Short mmCIF file of C-alpha atoms and ligand atoms in Angstrom, two decimals:
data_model
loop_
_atom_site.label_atom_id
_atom_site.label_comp_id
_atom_site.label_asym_id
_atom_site.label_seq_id
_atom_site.Cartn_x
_atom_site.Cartn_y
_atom_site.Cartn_z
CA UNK A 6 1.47 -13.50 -37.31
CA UNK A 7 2.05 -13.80 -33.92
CA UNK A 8 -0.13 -12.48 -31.35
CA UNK A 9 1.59 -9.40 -29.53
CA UNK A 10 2.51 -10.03 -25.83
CA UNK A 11 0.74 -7.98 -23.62
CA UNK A 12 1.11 -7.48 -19.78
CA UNK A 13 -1.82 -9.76 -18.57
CA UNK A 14 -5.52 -8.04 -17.79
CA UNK A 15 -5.24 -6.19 -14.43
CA UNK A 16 -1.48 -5.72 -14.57
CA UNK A 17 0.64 -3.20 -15.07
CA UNK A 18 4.48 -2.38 -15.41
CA UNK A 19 6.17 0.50 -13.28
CA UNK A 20 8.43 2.49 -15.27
CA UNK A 21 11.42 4.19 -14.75
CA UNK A 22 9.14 7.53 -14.30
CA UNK A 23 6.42 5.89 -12.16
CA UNK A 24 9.05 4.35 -9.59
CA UNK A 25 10.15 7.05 -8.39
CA UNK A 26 6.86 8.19 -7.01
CA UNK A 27 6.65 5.02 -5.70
CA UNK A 28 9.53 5.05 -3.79
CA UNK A 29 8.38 8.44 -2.09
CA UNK A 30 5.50 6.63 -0.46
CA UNK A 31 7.66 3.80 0.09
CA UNK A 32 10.30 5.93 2.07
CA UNK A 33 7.43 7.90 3.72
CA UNK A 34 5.82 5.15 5.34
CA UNK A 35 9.32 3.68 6.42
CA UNK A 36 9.59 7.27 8.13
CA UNK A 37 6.56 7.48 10.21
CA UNK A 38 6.52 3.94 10.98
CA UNK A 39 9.38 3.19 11.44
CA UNK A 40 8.89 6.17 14.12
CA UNK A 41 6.13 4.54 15.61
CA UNK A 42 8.22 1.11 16.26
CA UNK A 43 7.07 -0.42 13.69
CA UNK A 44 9.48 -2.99 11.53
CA UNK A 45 9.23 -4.36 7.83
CA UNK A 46 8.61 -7.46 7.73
CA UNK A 47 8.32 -9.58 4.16
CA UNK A 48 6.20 -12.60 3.43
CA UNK A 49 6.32 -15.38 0.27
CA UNK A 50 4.20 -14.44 -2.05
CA UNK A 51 2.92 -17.65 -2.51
CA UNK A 52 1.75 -19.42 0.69
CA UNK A 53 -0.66 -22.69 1.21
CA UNK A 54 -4.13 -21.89 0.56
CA UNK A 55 -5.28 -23.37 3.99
CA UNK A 56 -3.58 -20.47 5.41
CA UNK A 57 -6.05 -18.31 3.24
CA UNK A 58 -9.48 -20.73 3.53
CA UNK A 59 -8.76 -20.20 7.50
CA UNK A 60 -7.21 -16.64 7.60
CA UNK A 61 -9.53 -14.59 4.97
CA UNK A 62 -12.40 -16.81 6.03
CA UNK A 63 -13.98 -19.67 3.43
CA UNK A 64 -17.10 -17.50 3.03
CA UNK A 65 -15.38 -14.36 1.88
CA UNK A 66 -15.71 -13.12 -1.67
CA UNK A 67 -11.97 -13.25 -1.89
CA UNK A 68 -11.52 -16.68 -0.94
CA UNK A 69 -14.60 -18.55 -3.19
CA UNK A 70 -14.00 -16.20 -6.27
CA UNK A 71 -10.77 -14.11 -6.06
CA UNK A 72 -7.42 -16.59 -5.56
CA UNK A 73 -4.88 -17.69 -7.85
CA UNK A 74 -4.60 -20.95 -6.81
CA UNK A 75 -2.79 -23.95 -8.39
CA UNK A 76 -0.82 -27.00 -7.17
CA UNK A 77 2.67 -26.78 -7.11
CA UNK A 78 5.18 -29.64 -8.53
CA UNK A 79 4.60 -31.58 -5.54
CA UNK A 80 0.89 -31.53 -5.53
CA UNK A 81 0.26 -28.78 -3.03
CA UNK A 82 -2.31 -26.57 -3.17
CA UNK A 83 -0.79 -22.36 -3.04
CA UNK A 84 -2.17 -19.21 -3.41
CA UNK A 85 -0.50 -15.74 -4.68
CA UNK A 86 -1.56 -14.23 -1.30
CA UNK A 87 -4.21 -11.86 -1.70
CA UNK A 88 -3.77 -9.96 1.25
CA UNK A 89 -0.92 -9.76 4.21
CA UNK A 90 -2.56 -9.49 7.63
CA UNK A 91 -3.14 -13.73 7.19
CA UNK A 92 0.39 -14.30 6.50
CA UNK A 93 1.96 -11.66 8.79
CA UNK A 94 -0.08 -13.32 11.68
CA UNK A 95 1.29 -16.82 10.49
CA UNK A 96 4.70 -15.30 10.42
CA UNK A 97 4.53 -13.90 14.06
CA UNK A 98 3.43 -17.79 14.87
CA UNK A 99 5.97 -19.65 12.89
CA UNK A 100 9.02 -17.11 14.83
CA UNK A 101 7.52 -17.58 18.35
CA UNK A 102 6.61 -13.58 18.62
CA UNK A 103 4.31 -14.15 21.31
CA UNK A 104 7.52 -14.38 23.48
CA UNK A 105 8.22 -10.65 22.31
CA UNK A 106 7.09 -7.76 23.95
CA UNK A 107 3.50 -6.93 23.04
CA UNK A 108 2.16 -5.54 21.16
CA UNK A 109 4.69 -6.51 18.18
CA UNK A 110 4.38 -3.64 15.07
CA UNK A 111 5.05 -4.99 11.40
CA UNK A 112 5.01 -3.02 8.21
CA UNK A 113 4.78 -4.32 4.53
CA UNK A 114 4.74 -2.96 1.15
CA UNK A 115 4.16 -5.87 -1.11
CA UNK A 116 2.18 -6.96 -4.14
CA UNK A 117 -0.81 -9.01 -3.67
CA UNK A 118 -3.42 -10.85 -6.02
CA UNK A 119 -6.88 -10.76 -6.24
CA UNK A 120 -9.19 -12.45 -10.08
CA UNK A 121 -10.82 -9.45 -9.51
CA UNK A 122 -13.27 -7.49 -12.39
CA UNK A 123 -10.20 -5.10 -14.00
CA UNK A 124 -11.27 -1.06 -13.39
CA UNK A 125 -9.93 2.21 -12.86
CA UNK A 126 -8.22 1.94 -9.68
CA UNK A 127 -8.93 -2.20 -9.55
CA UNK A 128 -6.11 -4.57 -10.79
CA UNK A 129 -5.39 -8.32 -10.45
CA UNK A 130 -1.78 -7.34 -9.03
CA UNK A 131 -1.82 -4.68 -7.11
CA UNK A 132 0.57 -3.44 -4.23
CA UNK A 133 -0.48 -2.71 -0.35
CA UNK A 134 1.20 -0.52 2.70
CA UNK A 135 0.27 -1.99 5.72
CA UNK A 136 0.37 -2.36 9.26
CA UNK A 137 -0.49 -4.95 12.02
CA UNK A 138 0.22 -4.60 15.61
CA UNK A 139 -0.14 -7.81 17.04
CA UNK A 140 -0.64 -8.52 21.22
CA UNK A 141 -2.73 -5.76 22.53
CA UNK A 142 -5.69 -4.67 23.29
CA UNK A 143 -5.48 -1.72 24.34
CA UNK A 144 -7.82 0.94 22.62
CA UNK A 145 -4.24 3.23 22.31
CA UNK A 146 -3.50 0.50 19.60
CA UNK A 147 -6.50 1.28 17.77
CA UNK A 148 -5.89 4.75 17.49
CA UNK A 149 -2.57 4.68 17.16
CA UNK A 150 -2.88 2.21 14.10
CA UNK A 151 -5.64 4.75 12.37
CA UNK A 152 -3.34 7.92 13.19
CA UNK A 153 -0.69 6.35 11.36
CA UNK A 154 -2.29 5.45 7.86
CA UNK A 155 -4.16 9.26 8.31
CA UNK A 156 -0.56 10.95 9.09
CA UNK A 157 1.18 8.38 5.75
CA UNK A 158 -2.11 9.99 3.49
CA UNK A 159 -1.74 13.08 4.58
CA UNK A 160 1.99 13.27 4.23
CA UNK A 161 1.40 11.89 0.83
CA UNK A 162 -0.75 14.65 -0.41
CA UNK A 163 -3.79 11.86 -0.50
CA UNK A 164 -7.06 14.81 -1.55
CA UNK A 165 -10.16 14.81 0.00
CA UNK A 166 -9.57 12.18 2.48
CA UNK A 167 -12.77 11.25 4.77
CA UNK A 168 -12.17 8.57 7.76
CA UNK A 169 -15.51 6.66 8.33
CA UNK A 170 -15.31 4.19 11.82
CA UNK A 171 -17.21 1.83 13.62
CA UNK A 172 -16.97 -1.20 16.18
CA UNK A 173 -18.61 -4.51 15.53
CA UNK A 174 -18.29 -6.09 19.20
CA UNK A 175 -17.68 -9.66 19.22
CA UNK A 176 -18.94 -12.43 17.27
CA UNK A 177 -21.58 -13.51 19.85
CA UNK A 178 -22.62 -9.68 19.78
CA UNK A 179 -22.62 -9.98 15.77
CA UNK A 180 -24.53 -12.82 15.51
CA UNK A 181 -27.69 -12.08 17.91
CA UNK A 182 -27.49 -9.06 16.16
CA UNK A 183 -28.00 -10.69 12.94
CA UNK A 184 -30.79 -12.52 13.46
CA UNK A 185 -32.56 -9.14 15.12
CA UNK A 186 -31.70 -7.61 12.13
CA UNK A 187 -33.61 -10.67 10.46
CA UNK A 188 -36.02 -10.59 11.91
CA UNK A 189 -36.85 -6.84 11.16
CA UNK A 190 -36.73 -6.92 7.72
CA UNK A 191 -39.01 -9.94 7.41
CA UNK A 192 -41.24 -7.96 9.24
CA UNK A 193 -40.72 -5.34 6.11
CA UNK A 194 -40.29 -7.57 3.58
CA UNK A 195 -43.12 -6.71 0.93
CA UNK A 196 -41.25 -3.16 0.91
CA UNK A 197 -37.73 -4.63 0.18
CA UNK A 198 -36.29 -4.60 -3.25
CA UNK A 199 -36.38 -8.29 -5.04
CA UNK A 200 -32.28 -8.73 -3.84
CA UNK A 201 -32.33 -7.50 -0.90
CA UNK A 202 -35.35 -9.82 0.01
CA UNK A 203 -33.34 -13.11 -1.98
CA UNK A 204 -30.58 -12.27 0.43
CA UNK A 205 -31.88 -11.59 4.01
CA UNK A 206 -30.73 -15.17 5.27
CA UNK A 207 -27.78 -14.73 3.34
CA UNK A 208 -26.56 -11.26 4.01
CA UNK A 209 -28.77 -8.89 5.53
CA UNK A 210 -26.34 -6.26 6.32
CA UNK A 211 -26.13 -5.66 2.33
CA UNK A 212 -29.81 -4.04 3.18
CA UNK A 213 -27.98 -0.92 4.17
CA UNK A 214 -26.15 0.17 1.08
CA UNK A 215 -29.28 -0.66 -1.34
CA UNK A 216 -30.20 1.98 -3.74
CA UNK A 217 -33.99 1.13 -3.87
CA UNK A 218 -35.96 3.97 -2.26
CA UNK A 219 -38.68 2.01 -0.27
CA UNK A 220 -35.70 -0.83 0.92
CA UNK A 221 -33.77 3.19 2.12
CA UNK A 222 -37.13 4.21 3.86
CA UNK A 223 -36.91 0.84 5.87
CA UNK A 224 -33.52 0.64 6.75
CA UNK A 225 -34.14 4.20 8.42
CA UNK A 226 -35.87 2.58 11.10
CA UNK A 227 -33.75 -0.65 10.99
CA UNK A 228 -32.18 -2.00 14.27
CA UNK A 229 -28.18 -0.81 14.33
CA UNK A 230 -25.47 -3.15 15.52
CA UNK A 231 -23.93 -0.24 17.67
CA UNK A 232 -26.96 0.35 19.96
CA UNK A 233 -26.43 -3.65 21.03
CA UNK A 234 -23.03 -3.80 21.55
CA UNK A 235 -21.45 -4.96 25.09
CA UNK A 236 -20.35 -2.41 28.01
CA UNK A 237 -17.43 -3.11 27.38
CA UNK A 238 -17.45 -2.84 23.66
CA UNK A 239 -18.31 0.33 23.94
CA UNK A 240 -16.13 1.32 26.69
CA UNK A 241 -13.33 0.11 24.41
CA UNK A 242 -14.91 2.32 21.39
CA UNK A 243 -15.33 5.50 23.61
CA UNK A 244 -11.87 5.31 24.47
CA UNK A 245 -10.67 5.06 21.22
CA UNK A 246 -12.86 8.11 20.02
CA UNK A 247 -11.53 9.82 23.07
CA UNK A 248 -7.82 9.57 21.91
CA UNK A 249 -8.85 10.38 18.13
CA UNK A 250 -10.72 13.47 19.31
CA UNK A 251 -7.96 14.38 21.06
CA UNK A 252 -5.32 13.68 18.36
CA UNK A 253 -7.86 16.02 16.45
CA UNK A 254 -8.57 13.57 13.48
CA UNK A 255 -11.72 14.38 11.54
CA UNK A 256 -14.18 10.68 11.72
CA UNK A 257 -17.77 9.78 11.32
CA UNK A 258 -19.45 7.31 12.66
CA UNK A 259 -20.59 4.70 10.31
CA UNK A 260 -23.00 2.15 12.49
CA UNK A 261 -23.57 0.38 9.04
CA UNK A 262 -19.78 -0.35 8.54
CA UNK A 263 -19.45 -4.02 8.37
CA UNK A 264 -17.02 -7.22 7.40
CA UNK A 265 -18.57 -10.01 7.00
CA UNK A 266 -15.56 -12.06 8.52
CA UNK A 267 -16.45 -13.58 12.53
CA UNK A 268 -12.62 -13.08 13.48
CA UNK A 269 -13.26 -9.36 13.12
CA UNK A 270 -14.29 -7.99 16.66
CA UNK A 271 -14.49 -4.08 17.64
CA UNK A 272 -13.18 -1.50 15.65
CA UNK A 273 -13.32 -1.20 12.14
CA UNK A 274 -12.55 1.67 9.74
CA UNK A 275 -11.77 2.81 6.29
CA UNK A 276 -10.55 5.60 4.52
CA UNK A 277 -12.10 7.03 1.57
CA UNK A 278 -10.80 9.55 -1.45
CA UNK A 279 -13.44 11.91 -2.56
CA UNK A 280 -10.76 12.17 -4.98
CA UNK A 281 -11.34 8.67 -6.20
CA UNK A 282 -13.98 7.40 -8.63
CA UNK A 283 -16.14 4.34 -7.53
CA UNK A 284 -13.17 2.71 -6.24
CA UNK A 285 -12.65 5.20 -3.67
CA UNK A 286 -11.36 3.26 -0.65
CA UNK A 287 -7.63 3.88 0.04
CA UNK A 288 -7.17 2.11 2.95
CA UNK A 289 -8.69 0.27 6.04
CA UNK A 290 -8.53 -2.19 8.82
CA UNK A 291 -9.56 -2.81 12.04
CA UNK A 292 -9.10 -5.34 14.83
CA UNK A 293 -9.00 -8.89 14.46
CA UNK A 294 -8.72 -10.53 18.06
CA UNK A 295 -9.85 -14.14 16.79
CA UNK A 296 -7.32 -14.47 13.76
CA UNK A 297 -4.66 -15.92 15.36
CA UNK A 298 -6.60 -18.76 17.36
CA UNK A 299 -8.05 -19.45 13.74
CA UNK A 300 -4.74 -20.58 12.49
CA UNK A 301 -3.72 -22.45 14.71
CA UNK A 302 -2.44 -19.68 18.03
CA UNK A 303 -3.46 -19.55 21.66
CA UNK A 304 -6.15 -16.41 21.61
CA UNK A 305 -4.66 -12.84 20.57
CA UNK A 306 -5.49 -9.64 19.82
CA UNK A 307 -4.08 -7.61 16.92
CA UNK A 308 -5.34 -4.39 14.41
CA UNK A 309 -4.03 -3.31 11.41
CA UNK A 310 -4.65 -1.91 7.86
CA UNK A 311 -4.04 -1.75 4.54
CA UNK A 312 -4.02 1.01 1.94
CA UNK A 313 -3.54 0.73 -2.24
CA UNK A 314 -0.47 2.19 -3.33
CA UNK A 315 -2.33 2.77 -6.82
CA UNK A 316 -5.49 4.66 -5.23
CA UNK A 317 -2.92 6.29 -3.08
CA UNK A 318 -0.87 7.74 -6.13
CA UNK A 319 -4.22 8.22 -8.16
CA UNK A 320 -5.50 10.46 -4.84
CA UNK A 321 -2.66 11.82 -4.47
CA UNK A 322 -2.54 13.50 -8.01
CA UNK A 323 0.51 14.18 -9.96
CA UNK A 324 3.19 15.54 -8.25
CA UNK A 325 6.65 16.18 -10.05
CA UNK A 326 9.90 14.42 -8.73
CA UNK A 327 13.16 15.98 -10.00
CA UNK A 328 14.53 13.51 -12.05
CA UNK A 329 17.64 12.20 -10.30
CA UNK A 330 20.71 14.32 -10.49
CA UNK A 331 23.85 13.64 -12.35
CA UNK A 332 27.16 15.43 -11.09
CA UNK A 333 29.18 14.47 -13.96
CA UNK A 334 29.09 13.43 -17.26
CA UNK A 335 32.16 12.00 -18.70
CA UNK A 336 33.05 12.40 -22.81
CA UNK A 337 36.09 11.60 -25.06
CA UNK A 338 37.30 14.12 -27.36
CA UNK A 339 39.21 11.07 -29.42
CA UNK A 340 38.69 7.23 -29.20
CA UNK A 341 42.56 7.38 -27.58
CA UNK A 342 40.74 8.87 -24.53
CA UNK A 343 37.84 6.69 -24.34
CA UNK A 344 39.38 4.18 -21.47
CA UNK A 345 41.06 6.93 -19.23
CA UNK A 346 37.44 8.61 -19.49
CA UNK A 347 35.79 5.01 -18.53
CA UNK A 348 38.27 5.58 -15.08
CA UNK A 349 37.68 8.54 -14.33
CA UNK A 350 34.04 7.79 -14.37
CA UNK A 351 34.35 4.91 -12.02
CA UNK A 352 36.84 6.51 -9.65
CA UNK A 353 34.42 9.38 -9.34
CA UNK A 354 31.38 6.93 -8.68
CA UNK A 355 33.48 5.49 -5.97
CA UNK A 356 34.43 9.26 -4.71
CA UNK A 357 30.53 9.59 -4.01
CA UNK A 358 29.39 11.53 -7.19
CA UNK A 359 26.58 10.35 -9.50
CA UNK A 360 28.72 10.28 -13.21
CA UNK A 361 27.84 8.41 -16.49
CA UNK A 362 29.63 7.79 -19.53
CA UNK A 363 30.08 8.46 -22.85
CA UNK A 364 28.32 4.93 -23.58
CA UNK A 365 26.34 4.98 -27.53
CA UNK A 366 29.97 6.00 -29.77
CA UNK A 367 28.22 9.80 -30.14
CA UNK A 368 30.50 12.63 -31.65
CA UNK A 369 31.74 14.96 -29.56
CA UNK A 370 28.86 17.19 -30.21
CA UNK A 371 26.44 14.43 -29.20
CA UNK A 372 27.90 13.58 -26.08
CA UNK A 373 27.47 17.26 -25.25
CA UNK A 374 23.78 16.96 -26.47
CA UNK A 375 23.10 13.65 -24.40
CA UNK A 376 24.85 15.64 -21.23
CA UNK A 377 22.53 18.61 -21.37
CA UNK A 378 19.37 16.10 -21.62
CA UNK A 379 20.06 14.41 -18.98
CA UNK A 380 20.75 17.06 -16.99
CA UNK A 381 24.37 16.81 -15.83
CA UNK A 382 26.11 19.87 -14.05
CA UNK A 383 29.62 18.75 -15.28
CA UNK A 384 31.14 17.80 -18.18
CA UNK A 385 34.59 16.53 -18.31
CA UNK A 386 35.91 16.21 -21.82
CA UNK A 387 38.74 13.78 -21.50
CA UNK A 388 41.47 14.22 -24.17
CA UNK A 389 44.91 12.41 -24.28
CA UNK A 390 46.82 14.44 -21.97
CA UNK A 391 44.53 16.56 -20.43
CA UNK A 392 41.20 17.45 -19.80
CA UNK A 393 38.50 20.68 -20.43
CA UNK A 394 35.60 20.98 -17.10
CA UNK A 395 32.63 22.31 -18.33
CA UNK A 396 30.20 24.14 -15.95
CA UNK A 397 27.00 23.37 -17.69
CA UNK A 398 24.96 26.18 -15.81
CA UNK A 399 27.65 28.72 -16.67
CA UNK A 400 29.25 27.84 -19.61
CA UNK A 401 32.48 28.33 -18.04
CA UNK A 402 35.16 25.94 -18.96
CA UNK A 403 38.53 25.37 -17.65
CA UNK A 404 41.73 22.91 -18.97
CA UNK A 405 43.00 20.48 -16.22
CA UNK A 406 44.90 17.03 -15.77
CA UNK A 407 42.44 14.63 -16.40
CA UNK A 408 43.67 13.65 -12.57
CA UNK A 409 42.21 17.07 -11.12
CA UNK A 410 38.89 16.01 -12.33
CA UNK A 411 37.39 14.48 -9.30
CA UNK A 412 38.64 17.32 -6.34
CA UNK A 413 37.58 19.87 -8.45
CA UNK A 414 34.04 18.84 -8.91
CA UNK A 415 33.70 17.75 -5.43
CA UNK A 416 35.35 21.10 -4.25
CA UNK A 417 32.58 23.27 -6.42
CA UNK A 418 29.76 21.24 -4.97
CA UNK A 419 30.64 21.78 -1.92
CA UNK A 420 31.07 25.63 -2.49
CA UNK A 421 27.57 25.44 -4.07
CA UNK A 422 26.12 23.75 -1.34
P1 AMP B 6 -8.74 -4.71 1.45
O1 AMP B 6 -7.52 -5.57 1.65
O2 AMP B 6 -9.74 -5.31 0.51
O3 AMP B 6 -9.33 -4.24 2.74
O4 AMP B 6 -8.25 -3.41 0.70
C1 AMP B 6 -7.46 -2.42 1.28
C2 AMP B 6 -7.07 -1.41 0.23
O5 AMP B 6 -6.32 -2.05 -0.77
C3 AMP B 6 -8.24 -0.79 -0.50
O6 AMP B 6 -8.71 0.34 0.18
C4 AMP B 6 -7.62 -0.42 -1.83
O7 AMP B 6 -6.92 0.81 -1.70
C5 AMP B 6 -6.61 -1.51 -2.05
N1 AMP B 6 -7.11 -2.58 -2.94
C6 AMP B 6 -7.85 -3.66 -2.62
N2 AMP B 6 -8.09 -4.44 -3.72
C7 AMP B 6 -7.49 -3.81 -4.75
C8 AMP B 6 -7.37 -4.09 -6.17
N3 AMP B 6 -7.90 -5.18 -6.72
N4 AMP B 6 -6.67 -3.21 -6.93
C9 AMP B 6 -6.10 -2.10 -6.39
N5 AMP B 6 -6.19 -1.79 -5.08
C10 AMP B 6 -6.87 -2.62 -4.27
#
């Protein structure tokens, strides 16, 4: 027998009930920012994988393990993008928005692609709100960006939200930083745990979120990246703590929050759901001043995020949505009727009411049936001559001219209204 087909591992199909949800956080975050001046903007889903190598960075985790890559027809190498800020800042390239007034705000909500480990909360499609402001660097940029995505989860119902921030200075700052760092825990290394020890050349940041007690007892005294940042680093950092702590946003202070990506310069932070099980980031971003010069662009700065609409919606909990509302259902009380009702159903469509029609050959009985489940406050049963309007919520019915339909509906909404 043939094997049944399956959506593939990590993906998933939105139904009828599930998109409706999703087009509440989809019309929510085209309300507050498109209120902030922000504008949608849509990239391929498919773009070279250069763009990717360069953009993401060749050492990430996403680029060496995670990409769907494969050569297209004419022997190019693309890649499902796995993220948007890389193609949104080869967009604002490509259409000369440099020559815009700065800083230019784009907004996505798009799928994205990732081979990662399927979970709870992890998929291999998944779909991302985000932001980028591109062109400033102004610390009101920063905290305007992480205002937004805390005002879009909080307007979403997003539970147990906790905002954790940092700054990582500049590369140069990064890197001497790194080898201090190095040079610590070589220093401590007979009380580091086996990995942590294999990886020090590699990645000794990952020291900080080891488990093993005596490699925890070290890193208490380890060296922090925020106590050797710049003057004006941290000038730019106070100022956006300043202008969070007076927007009144709720934020800790995470000196050991780190990307591992040397376009990433100053502040960084992410947004976590208590609410959540191991996966429990929802969204983050921070500034990436040297992303643009790495593909290809004179130097610019730019911030922006990116939150999971599926950890949003799992965070969020259930929340009912009404199921959409039908004004009038049109039956036939004889097959005579059937194409006048058919009319009548279009003409009200077109006079702004939601209707739907008699469409499976019930009885009259069943079209009655199928109009109370779905919930329709009309009924018009059209008959050869005339018609009967039935007020579903009162029972009430009255004979009319199948012509009358339409203005007498639209007349009783508007009394009900
Ligand atoms: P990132 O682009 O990795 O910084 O992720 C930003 C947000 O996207 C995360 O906080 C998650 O909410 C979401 N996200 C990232 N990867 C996945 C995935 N594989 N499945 C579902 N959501 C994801």
């Amino acid at each position: 027998m043939a094997q049944k087909l399956q959506a593939p591992r990590g993906t998933y199909d939105v139904l009828p009930d599930d998109a409706a949800r999703r087009d509440q956080v989809e019309a929510t975050a085209r309300r507050i920012l498109g209120a902030a001046g922000y504008r949608r903007i849509e990239t391929p889903v498919f773009e070279a994988t250069e763009l990717f190598a360069r953009g993401v960075g060749a050492s990430t985790d996403i680029v060496q393990k995670e990409m769907y890559t494969f050569e297209d027809g004419g022997g190019r190498s693309v890649t499902l993008r796995p993220e948007g800020t890389a193609p949104v800042a080869r967009a604002y390239l490509e259409h000369g928005m440099q020559k815009l007034p700065q800083p230019v705000k784009l907004w996505y909500l798009s799928s994205f692609f990732r081979y990662e480990r399927a979970q709870a909360g992890r998929y291999r499609q998944f779909w991302q709100v985000g932001a980028e402001a591109i062109g400033s660097a102004d610390p009101a940029v920063d905290a305007e960006s992480i205002l937004l995505l805390a005002e879009l989860l909080e307007s979403l119902g997003v539970r147990d939200v906790r905002l954790r921030l940092g700054s990582l200075g500049t590369p140069e700052t990064r890197a001497a930083y790194r080898e201090l760092l190095q040079r610590y825990l070589r220093t401590h290394e007979d009380r580091l745990s086996e990995e942590v020890r294999s990886r020090i050349d590699l990645n000794p940041l990952r020291a900080f979120d080891a488990d093993h007690p005596g490699t925890q007892e070290v890193m208490q005294g380890a060296p922090l990246l925020i106590d050797h940042l710049s003057a004006e680093d941290l000038d730019h950092f106070g100022e956006v703590r300043a202008l969070l702590d007076g927007a009144d946003l709720a934020y800790e202070v995470d000196p050991t929050l780190v990307r591992g990506i040397d376009y990433y310069a100053r502040t960084l932070f992410e947004f976590t759901s208590d609410a959540l099980g191991a996966q429990s980031g929802v969204g983050g971003g921070g500034r990436y001043d040297g992303l643009i010069e790495q593909i290809g662009g004179a130097p610019t700065p730019g911030i922006g995020w990116a939150a999971g609409i599926e950890r949003i919606l799992l965070a969020a909990g259930e929340e009912k949505i009404a199921p959409p509302l039908v004004d009038l259902y049109v039956a036939y009380a004889v097959p005579e009727a059937r194409a006048t009702g058919f009319e009548l159903t279009w003409e009200a469509r077109r006079a702004g009411l939601a209707a739907q029609f008699e469409l499976a050959g019930r009885s009259l009985k069943g079209q009655l049936k199928q109009a109370g489940r779905i919930g329709a406050r009309y009924v018009a049963i059209v008959g050869e001559e005339s018609a009967t309007l039935k007020d579903m919520e009162t029972g009430e019915q009255e004979e009319l001219e199948p012509g009358r339909v339409i203005p007498v509906v639209l007349k009783k909404g508007k009394t009900l209204a």
